[in-house]
Tab-separated table of C-alpha atoms and ligand atoms in Angstrom:
chain	number	residue	atom	x	y	z
N	1	MET	CA	-148.574	-51.217	-204.704
N	2	ARG	CA	-145.113	-50.051	-203.745
N	3	LEU	CA	-143.378	-48.676	-206.804
N	4	SER	CA	-140.028	-50.041	-205.596
N	5	ARG	CA	-141.510	-53.544	-205.963
N	6	TYR	CA	-143.576	-52.912	-209.129
N	7	PHE	CA	-142.662	-53.343	-212.770
N	8	LEU	CA	-143.041	-49.946	-214.478
N	9	PRO	CA	-140.443	-49.628	-217.267
N	10	ILE	CA	-140.738	-45.885	-218.014
N	11	LEU	CA	-138.994	-44.557	-221.096
N	12	LYS	CA	-137.293	-41.196	-220.707
N	13	GLU	CA	-136.999	-40.528	-224.455
N	14	ASN	CA	-139.794	-40.354	-226.951
N	15	PRO	CA	-139.769	-43.551	-228.954
N	16	LYS	CA	-139.103	-42.802	-232.592
N	17	GLU	CA	-141.478	-45.389	-234.014
N	18	ALA	CA	-144.572	-43.768	-232.386
N	19	GLU	CA	-146.415	-41.457	-234.736
N	20	ILE	CA	-149.368	-40.541	-232.557
N	21	VAL	CA	-149.558	-39.330	-229.015
N	22	SER	CA	-151.359	-42.375	-227.535
N	23	HIS	CA	-148.774	-44.750	-228.922
N	24	ARG	CA	-145.984	-42.543	-227.642
N	25	LEU	CA	-147.512	-42.281	-224.161
N	26	MET	CA	-148.327	-45.955	-223.870
N	27	LEU	CA	-144.708	-46.875	-224.658
N	28	ARG	CA	-143.269	-44.145	-222.446
N	29	ALA	CA	-145.532	-45.076	-219.489
N	30	GLY	CA	-144.452	-48.706	-219.787
N	31	MET	CA	-147.943	-49.950	-220.608
N	32	ILE	CA	-147.208	-52.104	-223.681
N	33	ARG	CA	-144.292	-53.681	-225.515
N	34	GLN	CA	-144.223	-54.637	-229.145
N	35	GLN	CA	-143.245	-58.344	-229.571
N	36	SER	CA	-143.456	-58.447	-233.343
N	37	GLN	CA	-145.136	-56.296	-235.873
N	38	GLY	CA	-148.698	-55.516	-234.647
N	39	ILE	CA	-148.405	-57.911	-231.703
N	40	TYR	CA	-148.119	-56.541	-228.172
N	41	SER	CA	-147.598	-57.590	-224.609
N	42	TRP	CA	-149.590	-55.632	-222.064
N	43	LEU	CA	-147.278	-54.749	-219.189
N	44	PRO	CA	-148.686	-54.438	-215.648
N	45	LEU	CA	-149.797	-50.767	-215.849
N	46	GLY	CA	-151.476	-51.296	-219.231
N	47	LYS	CA	-153.037	-54.552	-217.989
N	48	ARG	CA	-154.695	-52.661	-215.115
N	49	VAL	CA	-156.327	-50.165	-217.464
N	50	LEU	CA	-157.348	-52.885	-219.927
N	51	ASP	CA	-158.963	-54.867	-217.055
N	52	LYS	CA	-160.922	-51.779	-215.973
N	53	VAL	CA	-162.086	-51.155	-219.503
N	54	ASN	CA	-163.200	-54.769	-219.821
N	55	ALA	CA	-165.007	-54.669	-216.445
N	56	ILE	CA	-167.158	-51.703	-217.680
N	57	ILE	CA	-167.871	-53.422	-221.017
N	58	ARG	CA	-168.834	-56.590	-219.163
N	59	GLU	CA	-171.115	-54.810	-216.693
N	60	GLU	CA	-172.992	-53.095	-219.526
N	61	GLN	CA	-173.235	-56.228	-221.649
N	62	ASN	CA	-174.646	-58.113	-218.662
N	63	ARG	CA	-177.086	-55.279	-217.883
N	64	ALA	CA	-178.387	-55.509	-221.434
N	65	GLY	CA	-179.015	-59.251	-221.032
N	66	ALA	CA	-176.011	-60.665	-222.894
N	67	ILE	CA	-174.401	-63.776	-221.411
N	68	GLU	CA	-170.636	-64.306	-221.207
N	69	LEU	CA	-168.815	-67.423	-222.410
N	70	LEU	CA	-165.319	-68.042	-223.738
N	71	MET	CA	-164.552	-69.442	-227.141
N	72	PRO	CA	-161.076	-70.409	-228.263
N	73	THR	CA	-158.761	-68.391	-230.488
N	74	LEU	CA	-158.015	-71.342	-232.781
N	75	GLN	CA	-160.821	-72.551	-234.979
N	76	SER	CA	-161.264	-75.414	-237.377
N	77	ALA	CA	-161.392	-74.363	-241.072
N	78	GLU	CA	-164.393	-76.699	-241.581
N	79	LEU	CA	-166.812	-74.272	-239.872
N	80	TRP	CA	-165.685	-71.494	-242.186
N	81	GLN	CA	-166.050	-73.719	-245.195
N	82	GLU	CA	-169.654	-74.281	-244.151
N	83	SER	CA	-170.465	-70.558	-244.080
N	84	GLY	CA	-168.516	-69.951	-247.313
N	85	ARG	CA	-166.220	-67.415	-245.654
N	86	TYR	CA	-163.026	-69.589	-245.628
N	87	GLU	CA	-162.138	-68.554	-249.165
N	88	ASP	CA	-163.648	-65.010	-248.997
N	89	TYR	CA	-161.712	-63.859	-246.017
N	90	GLY	CA	-158.445	-63.665	-247.921
N	91	LYS	CA	-154.998	-62.845	-246.562
N	92	GLU	CA	-156.185	-61.179	-243.375
N	93	MET	CA	-156.902	-64.699	-241.962
N	94	LEU	CA	-153.973	-66.488	-240.438
N	95	ARG	CA	-154.224	-70.128	-241.595
N	96	ILE	CA	-152.365	-72.837	-239.714
N	97	LYS	CA	-152.084	-76.622	-239.952
N	98	ASP	CA	-151.971	-78.843	-236.877
N	99	ARG	CA	-149.770	-81.947	-236.679
N	100	GLN	CA	-152.415	-84.086	-238.395
N	101	GLU	CA	-152.305	-81.593	-241.291
N	102	ARG	CA	-155.798	-80.408	-240.418
N	103	PRO	CA	-156.423	-76.815	-241.540
N	104	MET	CA	-157.005	-74.454	-238.621
N	105	LEU	CA	-157.147	-70.703	-238.342
N	106	TYR	CA	-156.599	-67.980	-235.720
N	107	GLY	CA	-160.087	-66.473	-235.406
N	108	PRO	CA	-160.544	-63.005	-236.839
N	109	THR	CA	-164.186	-63.072	-235.532
N	110	ASN	CA	-166.567	-65.786	-234.252
N	111	GLU	CA	-169.881	-65.762	-236.161
N	112	GLU	CA	-169.343	-69.398	-237.371
N	113	MET	CA	-168.270	-70.853	-234.018
N	114	VAL	CA	-171.059	-69.270	-232.000
N	115	THR	CA	-173.627	-70.384	-234.599
N	116	ASP	CA	-172.258	-73.918	-234.234
N	117	ILE	CA	-172.653	-73.703	-230.418
N	118	PHE	CA	-176.189	-72.391	-230.872
N	119	ARG	CA	-177.362	-75.024	-233.329
N	120	SER	CA	-175.986	-77.873	-231.243
N	121	SER	CA	-178.332	-77.123	-228.328
N	122	VAL	CA	-181.047	-74.551	-228.998
N	123	LYS	CA	-184.092	-76.039	-230.673
N	124	SER	CA	-187.090	-73.949	-229.636
N	125	TYR	CA	-188.165	-70.341	-229.908
N	126	LYS	CA	-188.783	-70.533	-226.127
N	127	ASP	CA	-185.052	-70.305	-225.545
N	128	LEU	CA	-184.924	-67.007	-227.460
N	129	PRO	CA	-183.847	-64.222	-227.419
N	130	LEU	CA	-180.257	-65.271	-226.710
N	131	ASN	CA	-177.155	-63.117	-226.830
N	132	LEU	CA	-173.772	-64.725	-226.177
N	133	TYR	CA	-170.554	-62.744	-225.864
N	134	HIS	CA	-166.923	-63.151	-225.001
N	135	ILE	CA	-163.836	-60.961	-224.581
N	136	GLN	CA	-161.136	-62.808	-226.509
N	137	LEU	CA	-158.012	-62.250	-228.634
N	138	LYS	CA	-158.483	-62.073	-232.406
N	139	PHE	CA	-155.926	-62.099	-235.169
N	140	ARG	CA	-156.191	-60.218	-238.474
N	141	ASP	CA	-153.154	-60.037	-240.588
N	142	GLU	CA	-153.702	-56.348	-241.305
N	143	ILE	CA	-151.711	-55.025	-244.238
N	144	ARG	CA	-150.818	-51.918	-242.298
N	145	PRO	CA	-150.769	-52.443	-238.566
N	146	ARG	CA	-149.962	-49.121	-236.986
N	147	PHE	CA	-150.346	-46.721	-234.049
N	148	GLY	CA	-149.562	-49.342	-231.457
N	149	THR	CA	-152.606	-51.243	-230.214
N	150	MET	CA	-154.894	-48.892	-232.139
N	151	ARG	CA	-154.559	-51.049	-235.233
N	152	SER	CA	-152.717	-54.191	-234.340
N	153	ARG	CA	-152.726	-57.728	-235.813
N	154	GLU	CA	-153.500	-59.456	-232.524
N	155	PHE	CA	-156.111	-57.502	-230.540
N	156	LEU	CA	-158.757	-58.026	-227.978
N	157	MET	CA	-162.395	-57.912	-228.979
N	158	LYS	CA	-165.643	-58.071	-227.073
N	159	ASP	CA	-167.888	-59.806	-229.563
N	160	ALA	CA	-171.522	-60.525	-228.845
N	161	TYR	CA	-173.863	-62.560	-231.053
N	162	SER	CA	-177.675	-62.380	-230.881
N	163	PHE	CA	-180.195	-65.018	-231.991
N	164	ASP	CA	-183.897	-64.277	-232.506
N	165	LEU	CA	-186.957	-65.877	-234.056
N	166	THR	CA	-187.955	-62.918	-236.245
N	167	GLN	CA	-186.458	-59.846	-237.789
N	168	ASP	CA	-188.443	-57.538	-235.432
N	169	ASP	CA	-187.062	-59.399	-232.386
N	170	ALA	CA	-183.575	-59.183	-233.850
N	171	ILE	CA	-183.935	-55.396	-234.226
N	172	HIS	CA	-184.849	-55.241	-230.522
N	173	SER	CA	-181.642	-57.217	-229.757
N	174	TYR	CA	-179.757	-54.734	-231.973
N	175	ASN	CA	-181.273	-51.782	-230.101
N	176	LYS	CA	-180.265	-53.321	-226.733
N	177	MET	CA	-176.614	-53.390	-227.858
N	178	PHE	CA	-176.970	-49.897	-229.277
N	179	ALA	CA	-178.074	-48.521	-225.921
N	180	ALA	CA	-175.492	-50.625	-224.067
N	181	TYR	CA	-172.709	-49.187	-226.273
N	182	LEU	CA	-173.819	-45.597	-225.595
N	183	ARG	CA	-173.600	-46.321	-221.839
N	184	THR	CA	-170.310	-48.170	-222.127
N	185	PHE	CA	-168.466	-45.457	-224.019
N	186	SER	CA	-169.876	-42.777	-221.773
N	187	ARG	CA	-168.640	-44.586	-218.620
N	188	LEU	CA	-165.221	-44.718	-220.266
N	189	GLY	CA	-165.230	-40.941	-220.414
N	190	LEU	CA	-165.850	-40.876	-224.170
N	191	ARG	CA	-168.552	-39.445	-226.357
N	192	ALA	CA	-169.103	-41.867	-229.169
N	193	ILE	CA	-171.312	-41.031	-232.178
N	194	PRO	CA	-173.143	-43.882	-233.814
N	195	MET	CA	-172.812	-43.659	-237.609
N	196	ARG	CA	-174.322	-45.594	-240.436
N	197	ALA	CA	-171.617	-47.895	-241.624
N	198	ASP	CA	-170.498	-50.323	-244.287
N	199	THR	CA	-170.553	-54.016	-243.255
N	200	GLY	CA	-167.501	-55.469	-245.067
N	201	PRO	CA	-166.802	-59.163	-244.594
N	202	ILE	CA	-169.275	-59.548	-241.672
N	203	GLY	CA	-172.270	-58.831	-243.952
N	204	GLY	CA	-175.821	-57.541	-243.594
N	205	ASN	CA	-177.231	-54.112	-244.320
N	206	HIS	CA	-178.126	-52.608	-240.985
N	207	SER	CA	-175.003	-51.532	-239.212
N	208	HIS	CA	-173.595	-48.731	-237.101
N	209	GLU	CA	-170.042	-47.846	-236.184
N	210	PHE	CA	-169.391	-46.014	-232.908
N	211	ILE	CA	-166.871	-43.283	-233.551
N	212	ILE	CA	-164.788	-41.142	-231.163
N	213	LEU	CA	-163.718	-37.862	-232.742
N	214	ALA	CA	-159.944	-37.451	-232.811
N	215	ASP	CA	-157.587	-35.767	-235.304
N	216	THR	CA	-155.493	-38.888	-235.445
N	217	GLY	CA	-158.447	-41.109	-236.284
N	218	GLU	CA	-158.268	-43.317	-239.358
N	219	SER	CA	-161.885	-42.860	-240.421
N	220	GLU	CA	-163.219	-39.752	-242.154
N	221	VAL	CA	-166.650	-38.912	-240.723
N	222	PHE	CA	-169.478	-36.488	-241.456
N	223	SER	CA	-172.178	-35.587	-238.967
N	224	HIS	CA	-174.533	-33.098	-237.462
N	225	LYS	CA	-173.090	-31.319	-234.423
N	226	SER	CA	-176.147	-31.809	-232.210
N	227	PHE	CA	-174.874	-35.162	-230.800
N	228	VAL	CA	-173.158	-33.416	-227.983
N	229	ASP	CA	-176.514	-32.614	-226.392
N	230	PHE	CA	-178.097	-36.065	-226.598
N	231	ASP	CA	-178.754	-37.928	-223.338
N	232	ILE	CA	-177.015	-41.172	-222.530
N	233	PRO	CA	-179.498	-43.968	-221.593
N	234	ALA	CA	-179.855	-44.137	-217.763
N	235	GLU	CA	-178.599	-46.895	-215.566
N	236	ASP	CA	-182.171	-48.102	-214.960
N	237	THR	CA	-183.010	-48.364	-218.695
N	238	ASP	CA	-185.491	-51.227	-219.159
N	239	PHE	CA	-183.845	-53.360	-221.839
N	240	ASP	CA	-187.045	-55.372	-222.243
N	241	ASP	CA	-189.019	-52.251	-223.231
N	242	VAL	CA	-189.205	-52.621	-227.013
N	243	ALA	CA	-190.697	-49.157	-227.694
N	244	GLY	CA	-188.390	-47.479	-225.210
N	245	LEU	CA	-185.286	-48.856	-226.802
N	246	GLN	CA	-186.533	-48.108	-230.277
N	247	ALA	CA	-187.031	-44.463	-229.097
N	248	ILE	CA	-183.432	-44.310	-227.942
N	249	PHE	CA	-182.241	-45.658	-231.322
N	250	ASP	CA	-184.480	-43.267	-233.227
N	251	LYS	CA	-183.300	-40.281	-231.280
N	252	TRP	CA	-179.661	-41.095	-231.764
N	253	THR	CA	-180.094	-41.738	-235.470
N	254	SER	CA	-182.383	-38.759	-236.079
N	255	VAL	CA	-179.642	-36.513	-237.351
N	256	TYR	CA	-177.104	-37.160	-240.093
N	257	ALA	CA	-173.945	-39.141	-239.235
N	258	ALA	CA	-172.013	-41.403	-241.619
N	259	THR	CA	-168.563	-42.713	-242.302
N	260	SER	CA	-166.964	-41.902	-245.647
N	261	GLU	CA	-168.087	-45.281	-247.167
N	262	MET	CA	-171.715	-44.427	-246.495
N	263	HIS	CA	-171.468	-40.673	-246.930
N	264	ASP	CA	-174.345	-38.926	-248.751
N	265	GLU	CA	-173.041	-35.557	-249.853
N	266	ALA	CA	-176.541	-34.175	-250.647
N	267	ALA	CA	-177.918	-35.107	-247.201
N	268	PHE	CA	-174.862	-33.622	-245.507
N	269	ASN	CA	-175.162	-30.378	-247.469
N	270	ALA	CA	-178.781	-30.077	-246.439
N	271	ILE	CA	-177.538	-29.405	-242.848
N	272	PRO	CA	-177.053	-25.705	-242.104
N	273	GLU	CA	-173.363	-25.028	-242.574
N	274	THR	CA	-172.664	-24.034	-238.952
N	275	ASP	CA	-174.079	-27.371	-237.724
N	276	ARG	CA	-171.917	-29.508	-240.071
N	277	LEU	CA	-169.120	-31.522	-238.634
N	278	SER	CA	-166.517	-32.978	-240.979
N	279	ALA	CA	-163.796	-34.632	-238.943
N	280	ARG	CA	-161.669	-37.688	-238.310
N	281	GLY	CA	-162.625	-40.371	-235.905
N	282	ILE	CA	-161.660	-43.679	-234.287
N	283	GLU	CA	-164.040	-46.632	-234.668
N	284	VAL	CA	-164.278	-48.168	-231.232
N	285	GLY	CA	-167.316	-50.329	-231.783
N	286	HIS	CA	-169.284	-51.768	-234.661
N	287	ILE	CA	-172.687	-53.499	-234.586
N	288	PHE	CA	-174.387	-55.533	-237.358
N	289	TYR	CA	-177.738	-57.084	-238.104
N	290	PHE	CA	-177.319	-59.680	-240.820
N	291	GLY	CA	-180.453	-61.799	-240.675
N	292	THR	CA	-179.908	-65.371	-241.811
N	293	LYS	CA	-176.562	-64.944	-243.500
N	294	TYR	CA	-174.908	-67.565	-241.185
N	295	SER	CA	-177.984	-69.479	-239.919
N	296	GLU	CA	-178.958	-70.465	-243.454
N	297	PRO	CA	-175.761	-72.140	-244.679
N	298	MET	CA	-175.055	-73.532	-241.227
N	299	GLY	CA	-178.623	-74.765	-240.564
N	300	ALA	CA	-179.301	-72.882	-237.314
N	301	LYS	CA	-183.047	-73.299	-236.865
N	302	VAL	CA	-185.541	-73.334	-234.071
N	303	GLN	CA	-189.129	-74.540	-233.844
N	304	GLY	CA	-191.511	-71.579	-233.818
N	305	PRO	CA	-194.864	-71.233	-232.047
N	306	ASP	CA	-196.496	-72.473	-235.283
N	307	GLY	CA	-194.632	-75.814	-234.897
N	308	LYS	CA	-192.531	-75.169	-238.024
N	309	GLU	CA	-188.732	-74.761	-238.271
N	310	HIS	CA	-187.423	-71.211	-238.673
N	311	LEU	CA	-183.918	-69.991	-239.497
N	312	VAL	CA	-182.757	-67.671	-236.682
N	313	HIS	CA	-182.076	-63.997	-237.263
N	314	MET	CA	-178.686	-62.935	-236.069
N	315	GLY	CA	-176.617	-59.892	-235.288
N	316	SER	CA	-173.047	-59.381	-234.033
N	317	TYR	CA	-171.640	-56.605	-231.908
N	318	GLY	CA	-167.981	-55.744	-231.510
N	319	ILE	CA	-165.988	-53.456	-229.232
N	320	GLY	CA	-162.191	-53.241	-229.342
N	321	PRO	CA	-160.852	-52.902	-225.762
N	322	THR	CA	-157.194	-52.819	-226.902
N	323	ARG	CA	-158.146	-49.932	-229.277
N	324	LEU	CA	-160.202	-48.190	-226.603
N	325	VAL	CA	-157.220	-47.694	-224.311
N	326	PRO	CA	-155.325	-45.585	-226.867
N	327	ALA	CA	-158.590	-43.866	-227.938
N	328	ILE	CA	-159.073	-42.742	-224.351
N	329	ILE	CA	-155.601	-41.383	-224.314
N	330	GLU	CA	-156.087	-39.504	-227.614
N	331	ALA	CA	-159.085	-37.831	-225.997
N	332	SER	CA	-157.447	-37.161	-222.613
N	333	HIS	CA	-153.820	-36.126	-222.261
N	334	ASP	CA	-151.623	-33.016	-221.965
N	335	GLU	CA	-147.995	-32.236	-222.673
N	336	ASN	CA	-146.927	-34.043	-219.464
N	337	GLY	CA	-148.700	-37.302	-220.091
N	338	ILE	CA	-151.926	-39.261	-219.784
N	339	ILE	CA	-155.000	-38.000	-217.838
N	340	TRP	CA	-157.086	-41.042	-217.043
N	341	PRO	CA	-160.860	-40.724	-216.434
N	342	ASP	CA	-161.420	-42.066	-212.857
N	343	SER	CA	-163.343	-45.046	-214.193
N	344	VAL	CA	-160.336	-46.660	-215.914
N	345	ALA	CA	-157.362	-45.150	-214.057
N	346	PRO	CA	-154.742	-47.889	-213.261
N	347	PHE	CA	-154.603	-46.523	-209.689
N	348	ASP	CA	-157.052	-44.211	-207.868
N	349	CYS	CA	-154.164	-42.228	-206.373
N	350	VAL	CA	-150.444	-42.090	-206.035
N	351	VAL	CA	-148.645	-41.285	-202.766
N	352	ILE	CA	-145.397	-39.459	-203.579
N	353	ASN	CA	-142.743	-39.588	-200.884
N	354	MET	CA	-140.512	-36.669	-201.714
N	355	LYS	CA	-137.776	-37.855	-199.394
N	356	THR	CA	-137.733	-41.573	-198.960
N	357	GLY	CA	-135.639	-42.476	-195.921
N	358	ASP	CA	-136.697	-39.424	-193.959
N	359	ALA	CA	-138.439	-40.805	-190.863
N	360	ALA	CA	-141.289	-38.286	-190.849
N	361	CYS	CA	-141.990	-38.594	-194.595
N	362	ASP	CA	-141.894	-42.375	-194.492
N	363	ALA	CA	-144.273	-42.472	-191.483
N	364	ALA	CA	-146.699	-40.046	-193.147
N	365	CYS	CA	-146.687	-42.061	-196.433
N	366	ASP	CA	-147.091	-45.364	-194.605
N	367	ARG	CA	-150.080	-43.957	-192.800
N	368	LEU	CA	-151.662	-42.735	-196.029
N	369	TYR	CA	-150.860	-45.864	-198.035
N	370	GLY	CA	-152.166	-48.182	-195.257
N	371	ALA	CA	-155.398	-46.295	-194.664
N	372	LEU	CA	-156.328	-45.768	-198.310
N	373	THR	CA	-155.484	-49.384	-199.269
N	374	LYS	CA	-157.513	-50.626	-196.324
N	375	ALA	CA	-160.463	-48.541	-197.567
N	376	GLY	CA	-160.341	-50.418	-200.839
N	377	LYS	CA	-158.559	-47.799	-202.944
N	378	ASP	CA	-155.991	-48.780	-205.574
N	379	VAL	CA	-152.937	-46.920	-204.350
N	380	LEU	CA	-149.540	-46.610	-205.938
N	381	TYR	CA	-146.891	-45.626	-203.375
N	382	ASP	CA	-143.743	-44.054	-204.908
N	383	ASP	CA	-141.290	-45.177	-202.267
N	384	THR	CA	-138.311	-45.220	-204.587
N	385	ASP	CA	-135.212	-43.105	-203.928
N	386	ASP	CA	-135.612	-41.155	-207.163
N	387	ARG	CA	-135.405	-37.369	-207.062
N	388	ALA	CA	-138.718	-35.598	-206.309
N	389	GLY	CA	-138.720	-34.103	-209.819
N	390	THR	CA	-138.528	-37.568	-211.386
N	391	LYS	CA	-141.374	-38.771	-209.171
N	392	PHE	CA	-143.595	-35.851	-210.199
N	393	ALA	CA	-142.843	-36.476	-213.871
N	394	THR	CA	-143.656	-40.178	-213.555
N	395	ALA	CA	-146.921	-39.414	-211.725
N	396	ASP	CA	-147.937	-36.933	-214.410
N	397	LEU	CA	-146.897	-39.348	-217.228
N	398	ILE	CA	-148.913	-42.347	-215.986
N	399	GLY	CA	-151.929	-40.113	-215.403
N	400	VAL	CA	-153.222	-41.259	-211.992
N	401	PRO	CA	-156.102	-38.857	-211.118
N	402	VAL	CA	-154.924	-37.856	-207.623
N	403	GLN	CA	-151.403	-37.267	-206.410
N	404	ILE	CA	-150.716	-37.070	-202.677
N	405	ILE	CA	-147.445	-35.339	-202.082
N	406	ALA	CA	-145.582	-35.744	-198.855
N	407	GLY	CA	-142.490	-33.483	-198.454
N	408	PRO	CA	-140.395	-32.825	-195.314
N	409	ARG	CA	-141.606	-29.263	-194.829
N	410	SER	CA	-145.342	-29.990	-194.938
N	411	VAL	CA	-145.076	-33.261	-193.072
N	412	ALA	CA	-143.358	-31.355	-190.221
N	413	ASN	CA	-146.671	-29.551	-189.859
N	414	GLY	CA	-148.642	-32.738	-190.099
N	415	GLU	CA	-149.754	-31.813	-193.588
N	416	ILE	CA	-149.553	-33.115	-197.154
N	417	GLU	CA	-150.452	-31.714	-200.542
N	418	ILE	CA	-153.091	-33.123	-202.901
N	419	LYS	CA	-152.786	-32.390	-206.627
N	420	ASP	CA	-155.525	-33.037	-209.159
N	421	ARG	CA	-153.834	-34.438	-212.260
N	422	LYS	CA	-156.503	-33.060	-214.554
N	423	THR	CA	-156.816	-29.473	-213.360
N	424	GLY	CA	-153.402	-29.121	-211.689
N	425	ALA	CA	-155.234	-27.709	-208.620
N	426	ARG	CA	-153.324	-28.159	-205.362
N	427	GLU	CA	-154.612	-28.221	-201.865
N	428	THR	CA	-152.807	-28.519	-198.545
N	429	MET	CA	-154.419	-30.407	-195.710
N	430	THR	CA	-153.719	-32.683	-192.736
N	431	ILE	CA	-153.063	-36.329	-193.349
N	432	GLU	CA	-156.346	-37.286	-191.635
N	433	ALA	CA	-158.293	-34.742	-193.718
N	434	ALA	CA	-156.700	-36.232	-196.890
N	435	ILE	CA	-157.691	-39.746	-195.896
N	436	ASN	CA	-161.279	-38.627	-195.143
N	437	LYS	CA	-161.520	-36.722	-198.410
N	438	LEU	CA	-160.234	-39.608	-200.567
N	439	VAL	CA	-162.135	-42.358	-198.781
N	440	GLY	CA	-165.384	-40.437	-198.329
Q	501	5CA	N1	-167.896	-59.823	-235.751
Q	501	5CA	C1	-168.036	-58.404	-235.813
Q	501	5CA	C2	-168.694	-57.842	-234.595
Q	501	5CA	S1	-168.527	-58.779	-233.210
Q	501	5CA	C3	-166.696	-57.763	-236.072
Q	501	5CA	O1	-165.708	-58.445	-236.195
Q	501	5CA	N2	-166.677	-56.460	-236.183
Q	501	5CA	S2	-165.422	-55.509	-236.528
Q	501	5CA	O2	-164.653	-56.051	-237.569
Q	501	5CA	O3	-165.984	-54.224	-236.825
Q	501	5CA	O4	-164.537	-55.369	-235.264
Q	501	5CA	C4	-165.111	-55.027	-234.033
Q	501	5CA	C5	-164.199	-54.009	-233.291
Q	501	5CA	O5	-162.931	-54.563	-233.067
Q	501	5CA	C6	-163.950	-52.725	-234.075
Q	501	5CA	O6	-165.006	-51.807	-233.885
Q	501	5CA	C7	-162.675	-52.254	-233.429
Q	501	5CA	O7	-162.959	-51.564	-232.254
Q	501	5CA	C8	-161.950	-53.552	-233.037
Q	501	5CA	N3	-160.939	-53.843	-234.041
Q	501	5CA	C9	-161.073	-54.312	-235.323
Q	501	5CA	N4	-159.903	-54.479	-235.937
Q	501	5CA	C10	-158.953	-54.041	-235.084
Q	501	5CA	C11	-157.504	-54.013	-235.073
Q	501	5CA	N5	-156.815	-54.359	-236.150
Q	501	5CA	N6	-156.859	-53.507	-234.018
Q	501	5CA	C12	-157.549	-53.194	-232.897
Q	501	5CA	N7	-158.893	-53.257	-232.783
Q	501	5CA	C13	-159.573	-53.678	-233.841
């Protein structure tokens, strides 16, 4: 992508409305734009990161056996009247009428709708287990939307819903998502701690929130420090291995970790003082097992091996991609801007032409841009006529992991400079050596 032809509305000044660093940097780097309170457009740079986050979430959901579909954002109130949540949900739910005066709502979550899809076609235990997920916008009319897309009113959610014949099977489905979440957050460059959590309007009594530690987090959390040493489930984890997945769950829940709503002061105080962690955190995922809470009022049953009808046991599993992007920034930035982990960086590298219009610099950059693009790399080419200093500042701000700097002096020797955004380390090498290094 040539920057001269791209849409990257960088802000020079710090926006006043932004209270936390991720919000500030997302606005300054031209990733998002607020359209009305708590409702955002994702501009091209932000969209690239969001797509990469979603791709990782999707890969790990699929690996764990979940199946993707797409449900609508608008739902009929009837379904929610069936489950009894239409009245309960209160002011957070945006209620709308269509032209026939039929009550509709903008979905804050999809338990009812997915249960309706399930009951309309699944009739036998032989079709279980089943886990259906989508990545779709939600709307919650939050009383205090803040911190940009961290707590917005319209936001993206990956929500998965599992259906099983028995409680034991449902716990296995829960454990699959538990392991998939550990892998997902780790691939995003984050260390998430699963914590016992309150279930709120979703319901049930077996629930974990996945929390990223950050000073700006909205949740108060208490845990044992040993989580840093726990192993992330491997890529070849067998998700059908009931005992193996239970062992992963048991290990990760073997030491104390709870959000403030579930905090047990006595249990926490039993931890040696040097191992206690009392901190703030960002909830990036939340999983629930709630048994027959929805299948019962909505009549979602299957025929069991005994020939009788059984209510299915369900769970739901949420991740907030539009919250994860700022959470990653909270965890990875410096005074100059964002430092993206490679896995979600909007571009793999940026080619900085220090003197656009200089024949030798242009030729060197064209060679680099062409060869790296051809090798399948996502390359941003700063071919604008901005000053070199502005180009360096932009590259640092938007956090692309590798900067390839072509200036007249080095290019005259057939060389360029490579700068690592994270460490600041610089290395001079020939153009061909740079291509080999970055492609290899
Ligand atoms: N149906 C269940 C699980 S699918 C559910 O709705 N769970 S939730 O309420 O905990 O939301 C799931 C995830 O969505 C949260 O962990 C969080 O990452 C994200 N999320 C929730 N509210 C917001 C919000 N206002 N802004 C941004 N992300 C949010």
